[in-house]
Tab-separated table of C-alpha atoms and ligand atoms in Angstrom:
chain	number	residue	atom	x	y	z
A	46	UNK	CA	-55.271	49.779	-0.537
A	47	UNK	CA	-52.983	48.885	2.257
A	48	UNK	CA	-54.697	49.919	5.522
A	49	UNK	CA	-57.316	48.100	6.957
A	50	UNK	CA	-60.716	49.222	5.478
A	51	UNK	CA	-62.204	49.641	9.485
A	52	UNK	CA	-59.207	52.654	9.321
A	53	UNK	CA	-60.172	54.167	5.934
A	54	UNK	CA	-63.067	54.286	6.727
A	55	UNK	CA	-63.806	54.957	10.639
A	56	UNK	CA	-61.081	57.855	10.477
A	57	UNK	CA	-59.788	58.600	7.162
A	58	UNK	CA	-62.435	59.332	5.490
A	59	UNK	CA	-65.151	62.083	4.646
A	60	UNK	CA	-67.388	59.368	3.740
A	61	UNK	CA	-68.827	60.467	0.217
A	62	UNK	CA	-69.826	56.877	-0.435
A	63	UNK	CA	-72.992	57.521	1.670
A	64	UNK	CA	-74.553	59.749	-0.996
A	65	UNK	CA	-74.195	57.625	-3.515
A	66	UNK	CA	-75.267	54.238	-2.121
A	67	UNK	CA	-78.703	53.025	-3.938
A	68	UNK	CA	-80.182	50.871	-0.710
A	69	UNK	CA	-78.730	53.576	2.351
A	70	UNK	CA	-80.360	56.075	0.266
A	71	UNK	CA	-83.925	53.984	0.364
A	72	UNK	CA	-83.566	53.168	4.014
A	73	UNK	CA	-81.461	56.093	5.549
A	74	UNK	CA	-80.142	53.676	7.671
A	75	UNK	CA	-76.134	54.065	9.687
A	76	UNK	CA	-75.441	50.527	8.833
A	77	UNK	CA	-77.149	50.029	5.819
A	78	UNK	CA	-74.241	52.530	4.647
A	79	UNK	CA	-71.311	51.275	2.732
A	80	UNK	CA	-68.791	52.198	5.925
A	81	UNK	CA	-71.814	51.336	8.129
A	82	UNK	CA	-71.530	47.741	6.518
A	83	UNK	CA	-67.601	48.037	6.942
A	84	UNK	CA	-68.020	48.395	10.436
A	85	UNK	CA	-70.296	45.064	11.298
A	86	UNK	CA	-67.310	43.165	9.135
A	87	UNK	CA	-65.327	44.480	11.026
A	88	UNK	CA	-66.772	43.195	14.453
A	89	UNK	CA	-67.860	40.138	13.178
A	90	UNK	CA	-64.561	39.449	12.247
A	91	UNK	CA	-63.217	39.968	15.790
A	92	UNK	CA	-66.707	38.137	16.858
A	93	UNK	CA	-67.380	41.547	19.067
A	94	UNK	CA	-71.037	41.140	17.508
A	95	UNK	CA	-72.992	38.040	16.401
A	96	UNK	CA	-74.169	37.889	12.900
A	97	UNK	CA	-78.085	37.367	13.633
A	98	UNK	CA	-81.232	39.213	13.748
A	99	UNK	CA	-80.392	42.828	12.447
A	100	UNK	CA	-77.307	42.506	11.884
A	101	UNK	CA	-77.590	39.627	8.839
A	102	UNK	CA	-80.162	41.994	7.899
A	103	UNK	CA	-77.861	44.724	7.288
A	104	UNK	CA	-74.920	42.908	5.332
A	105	UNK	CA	-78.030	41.596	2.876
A	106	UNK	CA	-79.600	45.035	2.233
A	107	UNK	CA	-76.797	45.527	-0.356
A	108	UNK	CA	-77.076	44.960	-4.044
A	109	UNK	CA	-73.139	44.712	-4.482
A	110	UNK	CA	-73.312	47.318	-7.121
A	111	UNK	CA	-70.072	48.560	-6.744
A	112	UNK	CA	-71.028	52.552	-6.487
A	113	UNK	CA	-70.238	53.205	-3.231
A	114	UNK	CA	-66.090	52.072	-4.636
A	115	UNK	CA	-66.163	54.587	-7.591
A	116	UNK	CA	-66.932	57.364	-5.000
A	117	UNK	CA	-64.246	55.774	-2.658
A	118	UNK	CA	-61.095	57.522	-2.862
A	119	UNK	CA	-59.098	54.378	-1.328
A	120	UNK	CA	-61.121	52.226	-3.115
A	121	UNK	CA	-62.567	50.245	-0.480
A	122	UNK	CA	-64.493	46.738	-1.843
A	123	UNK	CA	-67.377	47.243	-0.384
A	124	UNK	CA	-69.006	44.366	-2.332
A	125	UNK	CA	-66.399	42.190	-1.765
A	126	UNK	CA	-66.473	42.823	2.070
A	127	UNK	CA	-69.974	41.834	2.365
A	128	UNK	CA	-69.328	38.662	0.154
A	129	UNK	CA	-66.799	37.700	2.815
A	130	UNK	CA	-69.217	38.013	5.135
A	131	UNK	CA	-72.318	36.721	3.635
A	132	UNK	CA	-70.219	33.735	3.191
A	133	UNK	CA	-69.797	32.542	6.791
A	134	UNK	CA	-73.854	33.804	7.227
A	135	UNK	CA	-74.649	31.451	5.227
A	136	UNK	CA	-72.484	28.648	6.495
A	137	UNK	CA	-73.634	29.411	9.887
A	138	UNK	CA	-77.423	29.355	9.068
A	139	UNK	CA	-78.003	33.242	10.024
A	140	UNK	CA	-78.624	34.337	6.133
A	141	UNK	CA	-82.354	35.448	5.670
A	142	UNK	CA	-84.691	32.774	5.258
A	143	UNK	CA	-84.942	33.582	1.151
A	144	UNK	CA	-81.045	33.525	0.362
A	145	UNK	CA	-80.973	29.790	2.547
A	146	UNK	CA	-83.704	28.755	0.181
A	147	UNK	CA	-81.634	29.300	-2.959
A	148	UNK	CA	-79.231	27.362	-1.964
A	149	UNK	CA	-81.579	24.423	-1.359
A	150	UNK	CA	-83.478	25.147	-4.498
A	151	UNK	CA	-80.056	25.270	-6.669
A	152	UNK	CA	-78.926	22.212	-5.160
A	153	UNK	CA	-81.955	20.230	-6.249
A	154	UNK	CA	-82.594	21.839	-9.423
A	155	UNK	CA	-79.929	23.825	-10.465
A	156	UNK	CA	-81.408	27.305	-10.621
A	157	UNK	CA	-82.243	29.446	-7.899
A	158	UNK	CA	-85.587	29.791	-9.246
A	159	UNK	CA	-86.576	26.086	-8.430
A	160	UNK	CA	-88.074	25.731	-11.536
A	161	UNK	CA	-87.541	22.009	-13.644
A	162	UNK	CA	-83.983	21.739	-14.270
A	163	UNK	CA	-85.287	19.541	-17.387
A	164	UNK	CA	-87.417	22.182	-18.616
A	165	UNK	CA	-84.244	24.741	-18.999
A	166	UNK	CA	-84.001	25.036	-22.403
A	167	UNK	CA	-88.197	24.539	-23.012
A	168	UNK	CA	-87.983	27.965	-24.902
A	169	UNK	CA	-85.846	26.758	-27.420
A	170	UNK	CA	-88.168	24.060	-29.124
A	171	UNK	CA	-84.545	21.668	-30.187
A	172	UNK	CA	-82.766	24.725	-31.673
A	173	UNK	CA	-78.818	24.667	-30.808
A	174	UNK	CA	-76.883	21.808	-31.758
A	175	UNK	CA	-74.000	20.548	-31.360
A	176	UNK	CA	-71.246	20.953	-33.130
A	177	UNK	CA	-67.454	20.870	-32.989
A	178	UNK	CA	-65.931	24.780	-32.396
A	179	UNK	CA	-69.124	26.331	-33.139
A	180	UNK	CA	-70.359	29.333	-31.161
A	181	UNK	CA	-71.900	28.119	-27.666
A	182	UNK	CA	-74.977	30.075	-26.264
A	183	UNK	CA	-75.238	29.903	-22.405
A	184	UNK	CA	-78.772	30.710	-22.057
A	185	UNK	CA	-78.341	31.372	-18.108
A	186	UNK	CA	-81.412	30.701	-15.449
A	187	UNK	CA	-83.365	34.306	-15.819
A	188	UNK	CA	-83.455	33.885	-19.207
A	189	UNK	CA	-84.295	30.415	-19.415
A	190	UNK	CA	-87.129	30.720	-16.870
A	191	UNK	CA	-88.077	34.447	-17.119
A	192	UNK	CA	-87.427	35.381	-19.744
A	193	UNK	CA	-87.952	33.708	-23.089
A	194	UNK	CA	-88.293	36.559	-25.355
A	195	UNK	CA	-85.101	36.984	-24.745
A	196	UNK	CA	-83.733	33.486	-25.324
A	197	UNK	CA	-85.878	33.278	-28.698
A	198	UNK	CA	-83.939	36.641	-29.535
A	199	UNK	CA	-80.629	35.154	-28.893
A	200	UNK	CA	-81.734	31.994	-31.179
A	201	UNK	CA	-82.866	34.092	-33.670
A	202	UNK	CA	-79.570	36.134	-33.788
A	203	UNK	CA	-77.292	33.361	-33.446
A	204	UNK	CA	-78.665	31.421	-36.316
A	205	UNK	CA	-78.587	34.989	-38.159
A	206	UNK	CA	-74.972	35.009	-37.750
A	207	UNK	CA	-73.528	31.414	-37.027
A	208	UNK	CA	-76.150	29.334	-39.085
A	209	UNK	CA	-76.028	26.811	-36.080
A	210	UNK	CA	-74.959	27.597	-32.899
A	211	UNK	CA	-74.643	24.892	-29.642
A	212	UNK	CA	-76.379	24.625	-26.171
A	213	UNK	CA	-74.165	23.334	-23.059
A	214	UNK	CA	-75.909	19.868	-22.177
A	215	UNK	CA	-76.595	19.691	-18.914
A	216	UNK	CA	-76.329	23.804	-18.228
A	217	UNK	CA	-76.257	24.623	-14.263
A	218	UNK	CA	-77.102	27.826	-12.722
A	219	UNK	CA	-73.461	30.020	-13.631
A	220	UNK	CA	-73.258	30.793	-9.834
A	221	UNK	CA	-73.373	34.483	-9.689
A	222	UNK	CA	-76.093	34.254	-7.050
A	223	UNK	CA	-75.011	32.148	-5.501
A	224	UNK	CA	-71.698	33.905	-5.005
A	225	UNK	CA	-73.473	37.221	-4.321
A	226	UNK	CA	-75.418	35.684	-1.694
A	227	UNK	CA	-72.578	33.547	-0.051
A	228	UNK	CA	-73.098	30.300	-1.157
A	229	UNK	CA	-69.639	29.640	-1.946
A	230	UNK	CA	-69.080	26.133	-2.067
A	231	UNK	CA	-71.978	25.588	-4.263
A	232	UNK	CA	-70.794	28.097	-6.385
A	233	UNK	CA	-67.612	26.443	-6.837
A	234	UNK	CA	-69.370	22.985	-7.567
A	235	UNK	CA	-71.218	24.976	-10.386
A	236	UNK	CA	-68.128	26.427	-11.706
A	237	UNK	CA	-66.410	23.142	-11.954
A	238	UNK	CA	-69.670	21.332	-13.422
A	239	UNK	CA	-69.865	23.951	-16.143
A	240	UNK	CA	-66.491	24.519	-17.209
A	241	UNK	CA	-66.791	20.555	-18.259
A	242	UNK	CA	-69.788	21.058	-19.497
A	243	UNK	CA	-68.855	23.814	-21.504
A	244	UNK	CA	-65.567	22.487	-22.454
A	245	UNK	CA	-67.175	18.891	-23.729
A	246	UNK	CA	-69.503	20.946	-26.027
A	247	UNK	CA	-66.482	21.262	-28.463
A	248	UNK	CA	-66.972	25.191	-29.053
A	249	UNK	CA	-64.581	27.928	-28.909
A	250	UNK	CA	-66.714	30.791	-27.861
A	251	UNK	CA	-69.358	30.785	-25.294
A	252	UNK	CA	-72.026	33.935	-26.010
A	253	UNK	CA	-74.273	34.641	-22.895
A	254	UNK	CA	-76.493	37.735	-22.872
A	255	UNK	CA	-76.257	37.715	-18.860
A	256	UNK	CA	-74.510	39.959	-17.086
A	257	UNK	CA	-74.068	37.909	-14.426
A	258	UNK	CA	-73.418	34.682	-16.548
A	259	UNK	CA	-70.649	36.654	-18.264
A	260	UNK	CA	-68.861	37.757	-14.861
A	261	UNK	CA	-69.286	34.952	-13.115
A	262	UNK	CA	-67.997	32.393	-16.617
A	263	UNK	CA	-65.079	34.711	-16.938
A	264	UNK	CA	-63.923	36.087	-13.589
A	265	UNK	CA	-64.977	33.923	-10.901
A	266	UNK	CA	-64.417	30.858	-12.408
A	267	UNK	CA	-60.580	31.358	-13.024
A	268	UNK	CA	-60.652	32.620	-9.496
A	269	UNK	CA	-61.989	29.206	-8.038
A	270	UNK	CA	-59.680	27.196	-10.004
A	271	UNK	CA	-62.072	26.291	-13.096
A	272	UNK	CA	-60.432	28.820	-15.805
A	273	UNK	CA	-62.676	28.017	-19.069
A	274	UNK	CA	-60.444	27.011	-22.240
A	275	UNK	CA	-62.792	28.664	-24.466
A	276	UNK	CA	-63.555	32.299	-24.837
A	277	UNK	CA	-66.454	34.032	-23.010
A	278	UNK	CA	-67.919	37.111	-24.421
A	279	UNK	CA	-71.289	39.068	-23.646
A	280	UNK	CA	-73.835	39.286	-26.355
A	281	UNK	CA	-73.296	43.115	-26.661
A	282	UNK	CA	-69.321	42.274	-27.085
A	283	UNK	CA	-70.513	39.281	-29.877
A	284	UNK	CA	-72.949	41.629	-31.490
A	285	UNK	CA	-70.596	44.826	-31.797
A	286	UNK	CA	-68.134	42.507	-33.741
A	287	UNK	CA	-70.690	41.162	-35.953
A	288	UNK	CA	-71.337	44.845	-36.732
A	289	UNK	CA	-67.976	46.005	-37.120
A	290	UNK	CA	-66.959	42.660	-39.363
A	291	UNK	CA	-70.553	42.799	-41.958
A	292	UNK	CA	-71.718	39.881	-40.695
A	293	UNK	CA	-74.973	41.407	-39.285
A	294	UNK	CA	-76.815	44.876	-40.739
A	295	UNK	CA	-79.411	46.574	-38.794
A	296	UNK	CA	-82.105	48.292	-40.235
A	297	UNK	CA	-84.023	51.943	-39.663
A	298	UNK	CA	-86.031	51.694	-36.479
A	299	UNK	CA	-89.327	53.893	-36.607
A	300	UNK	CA	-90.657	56.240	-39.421
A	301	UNK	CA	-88.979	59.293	-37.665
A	302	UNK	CA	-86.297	57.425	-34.688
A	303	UNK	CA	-86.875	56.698	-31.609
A	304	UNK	CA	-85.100	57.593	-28.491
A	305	UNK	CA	-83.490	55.054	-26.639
A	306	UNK	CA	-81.421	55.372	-22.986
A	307	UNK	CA	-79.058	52.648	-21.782
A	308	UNK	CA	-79.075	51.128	-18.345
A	309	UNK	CA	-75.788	49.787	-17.414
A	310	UNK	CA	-76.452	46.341	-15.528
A	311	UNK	CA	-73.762	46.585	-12.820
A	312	UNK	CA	-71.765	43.236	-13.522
A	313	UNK	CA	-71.240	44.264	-16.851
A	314	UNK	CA	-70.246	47.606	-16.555
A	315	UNK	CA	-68.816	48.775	-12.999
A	316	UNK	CA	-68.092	44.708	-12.214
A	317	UNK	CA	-66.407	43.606	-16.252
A	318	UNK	CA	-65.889	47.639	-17.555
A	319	UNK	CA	-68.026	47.210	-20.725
A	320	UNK	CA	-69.506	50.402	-21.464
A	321	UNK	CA	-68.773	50.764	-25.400
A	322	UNK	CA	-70.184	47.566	-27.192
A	323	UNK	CA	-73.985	48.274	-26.263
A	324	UNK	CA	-74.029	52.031	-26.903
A	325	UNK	CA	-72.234	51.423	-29.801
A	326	UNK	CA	-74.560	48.215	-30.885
A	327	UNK	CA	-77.613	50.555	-30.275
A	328	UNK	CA	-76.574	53.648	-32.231
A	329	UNK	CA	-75.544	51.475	-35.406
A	330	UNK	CA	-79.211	51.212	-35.261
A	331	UNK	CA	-80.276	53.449	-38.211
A	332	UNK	CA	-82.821	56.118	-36.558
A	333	UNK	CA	-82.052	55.144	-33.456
A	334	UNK	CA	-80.870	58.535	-30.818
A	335	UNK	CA	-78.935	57.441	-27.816
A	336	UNK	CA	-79.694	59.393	-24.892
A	337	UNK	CA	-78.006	59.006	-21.351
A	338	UNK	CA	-79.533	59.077	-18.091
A	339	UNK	CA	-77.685	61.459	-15.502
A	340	UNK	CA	-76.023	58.261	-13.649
A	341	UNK	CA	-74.528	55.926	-16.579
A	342	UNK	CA	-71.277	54.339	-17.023
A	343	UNK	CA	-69.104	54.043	-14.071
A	344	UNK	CA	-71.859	56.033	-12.223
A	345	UNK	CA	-74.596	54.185	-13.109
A	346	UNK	CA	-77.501	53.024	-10.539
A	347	UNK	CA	-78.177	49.721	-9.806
A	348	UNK	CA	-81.329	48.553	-10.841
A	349	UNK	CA	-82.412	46.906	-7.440
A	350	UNK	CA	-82.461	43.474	-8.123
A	351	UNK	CA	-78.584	42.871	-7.686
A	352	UNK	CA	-76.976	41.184	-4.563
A	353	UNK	CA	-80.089	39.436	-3.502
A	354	UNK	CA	-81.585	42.306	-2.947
A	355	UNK	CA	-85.042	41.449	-5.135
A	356	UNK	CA	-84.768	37.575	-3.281
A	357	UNK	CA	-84.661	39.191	0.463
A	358	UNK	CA	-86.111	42.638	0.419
A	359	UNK	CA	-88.691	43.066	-2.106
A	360	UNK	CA	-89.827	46.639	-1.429
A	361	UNK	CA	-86.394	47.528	-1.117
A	362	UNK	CA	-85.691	46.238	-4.208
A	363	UNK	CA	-88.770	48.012	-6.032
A	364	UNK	CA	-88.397	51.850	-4.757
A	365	UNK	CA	-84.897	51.005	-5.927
A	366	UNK	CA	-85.795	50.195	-9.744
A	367	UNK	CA	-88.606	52.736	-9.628
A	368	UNK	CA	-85.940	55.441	-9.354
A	369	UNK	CA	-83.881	53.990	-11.803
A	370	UNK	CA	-87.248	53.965	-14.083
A	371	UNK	CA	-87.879	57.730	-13.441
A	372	UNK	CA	-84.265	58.719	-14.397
A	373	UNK	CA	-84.939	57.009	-18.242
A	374	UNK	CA	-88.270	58.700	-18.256
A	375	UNK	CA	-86.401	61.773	-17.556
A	376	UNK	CA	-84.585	61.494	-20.683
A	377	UNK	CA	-87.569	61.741	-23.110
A	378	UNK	CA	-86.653	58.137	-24.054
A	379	UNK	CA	-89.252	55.961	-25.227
A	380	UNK	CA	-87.015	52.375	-24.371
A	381	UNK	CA	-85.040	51.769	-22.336
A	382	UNK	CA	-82.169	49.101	-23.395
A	383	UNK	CA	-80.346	46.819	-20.631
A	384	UNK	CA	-77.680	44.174	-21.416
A	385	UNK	CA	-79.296	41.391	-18.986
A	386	UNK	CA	-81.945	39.606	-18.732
A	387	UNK	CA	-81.758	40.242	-14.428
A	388	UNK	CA	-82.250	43.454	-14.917
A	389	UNK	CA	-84.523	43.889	-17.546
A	390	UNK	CA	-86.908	41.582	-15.103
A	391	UNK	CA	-86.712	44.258	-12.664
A	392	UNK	CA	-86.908	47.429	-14.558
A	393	UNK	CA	-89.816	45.716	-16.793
A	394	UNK	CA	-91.254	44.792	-13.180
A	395	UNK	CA	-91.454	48.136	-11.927
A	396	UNK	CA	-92.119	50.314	-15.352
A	397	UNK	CA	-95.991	49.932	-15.236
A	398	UNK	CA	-96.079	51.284	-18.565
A	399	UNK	CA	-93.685	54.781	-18.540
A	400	UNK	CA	-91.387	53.406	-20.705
A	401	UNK	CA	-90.683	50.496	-22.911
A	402	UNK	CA	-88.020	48.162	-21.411
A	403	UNK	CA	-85.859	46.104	-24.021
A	404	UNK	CA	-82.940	43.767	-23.860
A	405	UNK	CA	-80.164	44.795	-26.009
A	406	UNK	CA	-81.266	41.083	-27.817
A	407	UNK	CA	-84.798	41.940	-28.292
A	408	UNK	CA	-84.203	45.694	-29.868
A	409	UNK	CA	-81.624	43.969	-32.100
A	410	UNK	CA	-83.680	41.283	-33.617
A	411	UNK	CA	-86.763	43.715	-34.223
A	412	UNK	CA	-83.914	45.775	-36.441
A	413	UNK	CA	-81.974	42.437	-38.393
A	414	UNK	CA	-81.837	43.144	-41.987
A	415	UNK	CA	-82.407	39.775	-43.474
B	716	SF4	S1	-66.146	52.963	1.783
B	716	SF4	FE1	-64.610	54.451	1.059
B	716	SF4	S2	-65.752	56.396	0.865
B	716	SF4	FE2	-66.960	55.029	2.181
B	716	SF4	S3	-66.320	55.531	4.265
B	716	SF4	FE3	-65.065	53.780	3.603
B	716	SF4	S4	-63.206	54.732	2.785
B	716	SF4	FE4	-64.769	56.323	2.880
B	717	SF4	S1	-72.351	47.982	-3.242
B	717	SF4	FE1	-74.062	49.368	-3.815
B	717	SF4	S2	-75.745	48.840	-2.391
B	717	SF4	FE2	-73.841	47.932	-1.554
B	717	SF4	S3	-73.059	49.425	-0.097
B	717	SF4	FE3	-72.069	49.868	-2.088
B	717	SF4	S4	-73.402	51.397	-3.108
B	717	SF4	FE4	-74.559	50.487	-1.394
């Protein structure tokens, strides 16, 4: 992309991103567009607007999903754009209320949640040791605060496969929201805290079933200057080469199958381009028919809780994962499988009951052959 994006997009363009954009879709809002959101960068950058009120509003109803840049025939980072921005929000104290809170609440306890930082790994009841160049699990704030099943899952897997596996002492928040949501500099003290952290555990490979744990450990963190020495993979990367090597058999879900449909969470598809591992993980399952929804893959929706959308806009957030929810109901599956624990929050949130909602860690360790 060589022209500015204000050009691309203010004359170049025939502006295809609009259909596709999960929150300008909700709202039907001009700005809450993808080029609608290029355009108050744009002035806010020559300081032709001021980055309060409605405004601030604008540049946060986005769940940096990345759709609106598949559509985008110059490829315009939307997402990253509104990073940029958010950035200098929230330096200048004009973020919503919500995404200022975070910061405080990180900085205190290290998860945006505000929950105990001492009670992070409560779930685990002393499992994870450690142990020189074992397999490390980052457990990763949603997980550790909401939602256990899946870090009892991961255990469960892990000792499957590893025997032992280690926890990072002292594990902070990875940063991904706080990145999303333009705390930067926090972020970066994160990155650097963990990659220590990590690095002191003695283990070669760091397994996280977040999304955004995953992204964050392995892009952003070589990006700020804190490139981890050990290898980061996602749990559905970990799991398909357990599969593939013998070290871990599935067995037959159901008396007859079941139908399952994969949601892509956006920072591990679009964002890290990991589309294979959990559909593949998932149809190893014997009995187990994958079905797709109409938007998967590169295509897929967000479900609504990305970006800070499900901190600042709530009902946004919500008609958001209830269309997401109708479009795996539409499928005839009976579960639908995520690869993150953020996302399975908000589709489980939203469900009320039309469908099952998994984690690609909890539909595995129903099926372990032991
Ligand atoms: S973001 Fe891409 S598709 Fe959308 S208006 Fe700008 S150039 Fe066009
Ligand atoms: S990143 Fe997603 S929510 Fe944000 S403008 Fe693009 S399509 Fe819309």
């Amino acid at each position: 992309m060589s022209a500015d994006p204000i050009v691309l997009c203010g004359i170049e363009c025939m502006k295809m991103c609009r259909f596709v954009c999960v929150a300008a879709n909700q709202l039907k809002l001009e700005t809450v567009t993808p080029y609608g959101k290029c355009f108050l960068a744009y002035y806010l950058r020559k300081e032709a607007i001021t980055g309060r009120g409605r405004v601030a509003e604008a540049m946060y109803q986005c769940a940096t999903c990345g759709l609106c840049k598949e559509w985008c025939l110059p490829k315009v980072d939307i997402p990253e754009i509104v990073k940029e921005v958010r950035a200098k929000l929230v330096k200048d104290g004009n973020a919503p209320e919500p995404t200022l809170e975070i910061g405080k609440k990180t900085k205190s306890e290290k998860n945006p949640y505000g929950e105990p930082h001492e009670k992070r790994f409560a779930a685990l009841n002393k499992k994870g040791k450690s142990k020189m160049g074992s397999v490390a699990y980052f457990v990763g704030c949603t997980s550790a605060y909401r939602q256990l099943n899946i870090v009892n899952a991961m255990a469960k897997i892990l000792e499957h496969t590893e025997g032992e596996f280690t926890l990072i002492d002292d594990e902070w928040c990875c940063g991904a929201p706080l990145l999303s949501t333009g705390h930067i500099e926090l972020a970066s003290e994160h990155a650097e805290h963990n990659k220590k952290a990590i690095e002191d555990s003695g283990c070669s490979v760091v397994v996280t079933s977040c999304a955004g744990c995953y992204m964050a450990l392995s892009r952003y963190y070589p990006k700020m200057g804190f490139p981890l020495k050990v290898e980061v993979v996602h749990l559905s990367q970990y799991l398909w080469s357990a599969i593939s090597e013998g070290k871990l058999k599935l067995k037959k879900s159901g008396k007859g199958g079941v139908k399952v449909t994969y949601h892509d969470p956006c920072h591990l598809g679009r964002h890290m381009g990991v589309y294979d591992e959990p559909r593949s993980v998932l149809s190893s399952i014997p009995g187990v028919q994958l079905v797709e929804m109409d938007w998967n893959r590169r295509n897929s929706k967000c479900c609504g809780s990305g970006g800070g959308l499900q901190l600042n806009f709530q009902e946004l957030a919500r008609r958001i994962g209830i269309e997401r929810i109708s479009e795996a109901v539409a499928t005839g599956a009976e579960f639908l499988v995520t690869a993150c624990p953020f996302c399975k929050n908000q589709l489980e949130s939203v469900a009320e009951g039309k469908i099952r909602v998994y984690d690609l860690a909890e539909i595995v360790v129903e099926h372990l052959k032991v």
